[in-house]
Tab-separated table of C-alpha atoms in Angstrom:
chain	number	residue	atom	x	y	z
A	1	LYS	CA	58.264	20.151	-81.977
A	2	GLN	CA	55.752	19.607	-79.172
A	3	GLU	CA	52.193	20.703	-79.908
A	4	VAL	CA	49.430	20.759	-77.305
A	5	THR	CA	45.730	20.850	-78.145
A	6	GLN	CA	42.805	21.363	-75.789
A	7	ILE	CA	39.230	20.386	-76.477
A	8	PRO	CA	36.689	21.881	-76.101
A	9	ALA	CA	37.729	25.518	-76.463
A	10	ALA	CA	34.747	26.609	-74.378
A	11	LEU	CA	32.265	24.860	-72.133
A	12	SER	CA	29.179	26.024	-70.272
A	13	VAL	CA	27.560	23.750	-67.696
A	14	PRO	CA	25.010	24.088	-64.892
A	15	GLU	CA	26.263	24.021	-61.338
A	16	GLY	CA	26.769	20.551	-59.873
A	17	GLU	CA	27.753	18.759	-63.063
A	18	ASN	CA	30.842	16.614	-63.316
A	19	LEU	CA	32.952	17.527	-66.311
A	20	VAL	CA	36.025	16.461	-68.253
A	21	LEU	CA	38.532	18.696	-70.009
A	22	ASN	CA	40.794	17.132	-72.618
A	23	CYS	CA	44.412	17.799	-73.504
A	24	SER	CA	46.480	16.055	-76.187
A	25	PHE	CA	50.176	16.373	-76.978
A	26	THR	CA	52.217	15.181	-79.947
A	27	ASP	CA	55.563	14.293	-78.327
A	28	SER	CA	55.231	11.592	-75.658
A	29	ALA	CA	58.765	12.228	-74.345
A	30	ILE	CA	57.600	14.488	-71.543
A	31	TYR	CA	58.901	14.978	-68.016
A	32	ASN	CA	55.502	15.980	-66.715
A	33	LEU	CA	52.117	17.381	-67.655
A	34	GLN	CA	50.772	20.342	-65.734
A	35	TRP	CA	47.306	21.845	-65.388
A	36	PHE	CA	46.780	25.508	-64.584
A	37	ARG	CA	43.823	27.769	-63.947
A	38	GLN	CA	43.692	31.348	-65.213
A	39	ASP	CA	41.106	33.922	-64.180
A	40	PRO	CA	40.435	36.818	-66.599
A	41	GLY	CA	43.324	39.268	-66.734
A	42	LYS	CA	45.300	37.352	-64.137
A	43	GLY	CA	48.308	35.059	-63.978
A	44	LEU	CA	48.267	31.281	-63.851
A	45	THR	CA	47.567	29.197	-60.757
A	46	SER	CA	49.078	25.720	-60.666
A	47	LEU	CA	46.476	22.995	-60.098
A	48	LEU	CA	48.115	19.627	-60.652
A	49	LEU	CA	51.425	18.239	-61.909
A	50	ILE	CA	51.591	14.649	-63.156
A	51	GLN	CA	55.047	13.196	-63.490
A	52	SER	CA	55.752	11.046	-66.542
A	53	SER	CA	55.884	7.920	-64.349
A	54	GLN	CA	52.471	8.635	-62.804
A	55	ARG	CA	49.000	7.902	-64.151
A	56	GLU	CA	46.996	10.419	-62.148
A	57	GLN	CA	46.981	13.093	-59.479
A	58	THR	CA	44.148	14.309	-57.268
A	59	SER	CA	43.518	17.521	-55.387
A	60	GLY	CA	40.132	18.012	-53.778
A	61	ARG	CA	37.468	17.907	-56.497
A	62	LEU	CA	40.102	17.797	-59.242
A	63	ASN	CA	41.581	14.664	-60.758
A	64	ALA	CA	44.036	14.656	-63.636
A	65	SER	CA	45.088	11.577	-65.574
A	66	LEU	CA	47.966	11.004	-67.960
A	67	ASP	CA	48.337	8.471	-70.773
A	68	LYS	CA	51.741	9.091	-72.323
A	69	SER	CA	51.430	6.370	-74.949
A	70	SER	CA	48.340	7.966	-76.456
A	71	GLY	CA	49.489	11.537	-75.800
A	72	ARG	CA	46.476	12.452	-73.706
A	73	SER	CA	45.621	13.973	-70.363
A	74	THR	CA	42.236	14.717	-68.869
A	75	LEU	CA	41.184	17.007	-66.042
A	76	TYR	CA	38.082	15.839	-64.224
A	77	ILE	CA	36.176	18.377	-62.111
A	78	ALA	CA	33.588	16.910	-59.762
A	79	ALA	CA	30.453	18.741	-58.627
A	80	SER	CA	31.281	21.951	-60.477
A	81	GLN	CA	30.672	25.308	-58.784
A	82	PRO	CA	30.347	28.862	-60.172
A	83	GLY	CA	33.736	29.622	-58.589
A	84	ASP	CA	35.286	27.075	-60.951
A	85	SER	CA	34.587	29.419	-63.871
A	86	ALA	CA	37.948	30.214	-65.447
A	87	THR	CA	40.224	29.159	-68.296
A	88	TYR	CA	41.997	25.863	-67.757
A	89	LEU	CA	45.367	25.368	-69.444
A	90	CYS	CA	47.436	22.237	-69.793
A	91	ALA	CA	51.174	22.345	-70.459
A	92	ALA	CA	53.732	19.698	-71.394
A	93	ASP	CA	57.245	19.863	-69.995
A	94	THR	CA	59.697	18.147	-72.323
A	95	GLY	CA	62.615	18.832	-70.017
A	96	ARG	CA	64.009	21.710	-72.039
A	97	ARG	CA	62.791	24.114	-69.416
A	98	ALA	CA	60.106	25.476	-71.684
A	99	LEU	CA	56.514	24.496	-71.074
A	100	THR	CA	54.378	24.098	-74.184
A	101	PHE	CA	50.833	25.240	-73.477
A	102	GLY	CA	47.532	24.503	-75.112
A	103	SER	CA	45.144	27.353	-75.918
A	104	GLY	CA	42.956	26.501	-72.948
A	105	THR	CA	39.355	25.564	-72.241
A	106	ARG	CA	37.170	28.452	-71.099
A	107	LEU	CA	34.737	27.083	-68.510
A	108	GLN	CA	31.550	28.802	-67.392
A	109	VAL	CA	29.568	27.206	-64.557
A	110	GLN	CA	26.039	28.574	-64.378
A	111	PRO	CA	24.476	28.953	-60.897
B	1	ASP	CA	57.166	35.147	-49.210
B	2	THR	CA	54.307	36.593	-51.234
B	3	GLY	CA	54.947	34.649	-54.425
B	4	VAL	CA	56.134	35.973	-57.773
B	5	SER	CA	55.746	39.742	-58.157
B	6	GLN	CA	55.629	41.614	-61.439
B	7	ASP	CA	55.758	45.335	-62.004
B	8	PRO	CA	54.056	47.219	-63.516
B	9	ARG	CA	50.680	45.497	-63.833
B	10	HIS	CA	49.762	47.550	-66.877
B	11	LYS	CA	51.823	49.579	-69.337
B	12	ILE	CA	50.592	51.667	-72.228
B	13	THR	CA	53.286	52.965	-74.543
B	14	LYS	CA	53.571	54.596	-77.909
B	15	ARG	CA	55.002	52.646	-80.809
B	16	GLY	CA	58.752	53.035	-80.995
B	17	GLN	CA	59.272	53.587	-77.262
B	18	ASN	CA	61.309	51.286	-75.044
B	19	VAL	CA	59.714	49.527	-72.076
B	20	THR	CA	61.125	47.515	-69.184
B	21	PHE	CA	59.317	45.053	-66.935
B	22	ARG	CA	60.487	43.659	-63.633
B	23	CYS	CA	59.947	40.259	-62.019
B	24	ASP	CA	60.766	39.277	-58.441
B	25	PRO	CA	60.675	35.471	-58.096
B	26	ILE	CA	60.149	33.407	-54.976
B	27	SER	CA	63.384	33.921	-53.086
B	28	GLU	CA	64.439	30.260	-52.859
B	29	HIS	CA	63.711	29.552	-56.532
B	30	ASN	CA	66.800	29.640	-58.723
B	31	ARG	CA	64.954	29.170	-62.017
B	32	LEU	CA	63.107	32.040	-63.676
B	33	TYR	CA	61.085	32.086	-66.887
B	34	TRP	CA	59.435	34.686	-69.100
B	35	TYR	CA	56.369	33.888	-71.205
B	36	ARG	CA	54.176	35.968	-73.492
B	37	GLN	CA	50.449	35.460	-73.833
B	38	THR	CA	48.130	36.990	-76.433
B	39	LEU	CA	44.357	37.060	-76.156
B	40	GLY	CA	42.751	33.641	-76.412
B	41	GLN	CA	46.040	31.778	-76.582
B	42	GLY	CA	48.178	29.896	-74.112
B	43	PRO	CA	51.457	31.392	-72.911
B	44	GLU	CA	54.480	31.080	-75.216
B	45	PHE	CA	57.972	30.570	-73.840
B	46	LEU	CA	60.410	33.461	-74.256
B	47	THR	CA	63.460	32.764	-72.101
B	48	TYR	CA	64.783	30.906	-69.055
B	49	PHE	CA	67.406	31.693	-66.390
B	50	GLN	CA	69.190	29.317	-64.046
B	51	ASN	CA	70.440	31.706	-61.383
B	52	GLU	CA	72.026	34.563	-63.360
B	53	ALA	CA	72.721	32.528	-66.501
B	54	GLN	CA	70.312	32.846	-69.417
B	55	LEU	CA	70.245	29.256	-70.665
B	56	GLU	CA	67.562	29.222	-73.305
B	57	LYS	CA	65.882	31.731	-75.603
B	58	SER	CA	62.953	31.261	-77.918
B	59	ARG	CA	63.110	32.349	-81.542
B	60	LEU	CA	60.202	34.606	-80.548
B	61	LEU	CA	62.746	36.710	-78.681
B	62	SER	CA	63.882	39.032	-81.457
B	63	ASP	CA	66.896	41.304	-81.130
B	64	ARG	CA	64.570	44.023	-79.806
B	65	PHE	CA	64.037	41.937	-76.662
B	66	SER	CA	66.604	41.521	-73.921
B	67	ALA	CA	66.338	39.918	-70.513
B	68	GLU	CA	68.677	40.020	-67.559
B	69	ARG	CA	68.868	38.506	-64.123
B	70	PRO	CA	71.744	40.173	-62.309
B	71	LYS	CA	72.939	38.307	-59.223
B	72	GLY	CA	70.364	35.604	-59.815
B	73	SER	CA	67.594	37.480	-58.023
B	74	PHE	CA	65.065	39.711	-59.807
B	75	SER	CA	64.844	39.817	-63.592
B	76	THR	CA	64.073	42.508	-66.148
B	77	LEU	CA	62.654	42.160	-69.637
B	78	GLU	CA	63.243	45.096	-71.972
B	79	ILE	CA	61.584	45.650	-75.315
B	80	GLN	CA	63.168	48.271	-77.553
B	81	ARG	CA	61.382	50.123	-80.351
B	82	THR	CA	58.015	48.614	-79.432
B	83	GLU	CA	55.626	47.547	-82.179
B	84	GLN	CA	51.863	47.029	-82.019
B	85	GLY	CA	52.456	43.289	-82.332
B	86	ASP	CA	54.245	43.390	-78.975
B	87	SER	CA	50.921	44.063	-77.227
B	88	ALA	CA	50.385	41.080	-74.940
B	89	MET	CA	50.499	39.864	-71.357
B	90	TYR	CA	54.071	39.181	-70.225
B	91	LEU	CA	54.212	36.508	-67.548
B	92	CYS	CA	57.075	35.625	-65.260
B	93	ALA	CA	57.376	32.325	-63.409
B	94	SER	CA	59.877	30.736	-61.065
B	95	SER	CA	60.614	27.217	-59.884
B	96	GLY	CA	63.099	25.238	-57.861
B	97	ASP	CA	65.547	22.687	-59.163
B	98	GLY	CA	64.431	19.305	-60.409
B	99	ALA	CA	62.562	18.144	-63.465
B	100	ASN	CA	59.265	17.869	-61.632
B	101	TYR	CA	59.271	21.068	-59.639
B	102	GLY	CA	56.071	23.015	-60.229
B	103	TYR	CA	55.991	26.543	-61.561
B	104	THR	CA	54.687	29.609	-59.728
B	105	PHE	CA	53.486	32.376	-62.022
B	106	GLY	CA	53.163	36.069	-61.330
B	107	SER	CA	50.080	38.110	-62.212
B	108	GLY	CA	51.692	39.415	-65.374
B	109	THR	CA	52.322	42.774	-67.007
B	110	ARG	CA	49.825	43.753	-69.680
B	111	LEU	CA	51.486	45.791	-72.413
B	112	THR	CA	49.470	47.874	-74.847
B	113	VAL	CA	51.332	49.546	-77.704
B	114	VAL	CA	49.375	52.373	-79.339
């Protein structure tokens, strides 16, 4: 059974800092690894999808990496802004059409 | 297309009542998913449709839960005889075909059972 863990559970940083969010998964037989953003009381917004054959994906100030052999993915956010404050969720797709999510990292960027 | 729509946004119901939620996916997406999310946790998979066929159900989906997707368009999720433990955010998502097609989530329906 796939299990996904995210560390840290919460993070507070001053504006402008670069930061790294960590995600680990127990079953390396994944189709892809996805990162989502969730604002309080809202649905999920897709940020990045890394296919199992890829090592990283970039979108603007976001960069996500994937190391299947070690069961790890990281989300790097450059030059953080107060608008980046949200919960960030990673999810592993093992091809059974059911994403397995971590519990998320709650990020607060202080102005 | 305005994305994935869910209705209602909020529902408060008394324990023992039945409730039904609706999800309208992105029109060209033939895959539809339901997830449940409790406070401080990530979403948990409930069920998945490929067009009108319900292909996978989680063990979380007890016999009080039923989902349908008639004609492969919108979907409904019904909970019968609601319990306080059913209080959660119910999220719907849709995607296209292919193993690496990203998901689009709706804004969710927040259910409170009192």
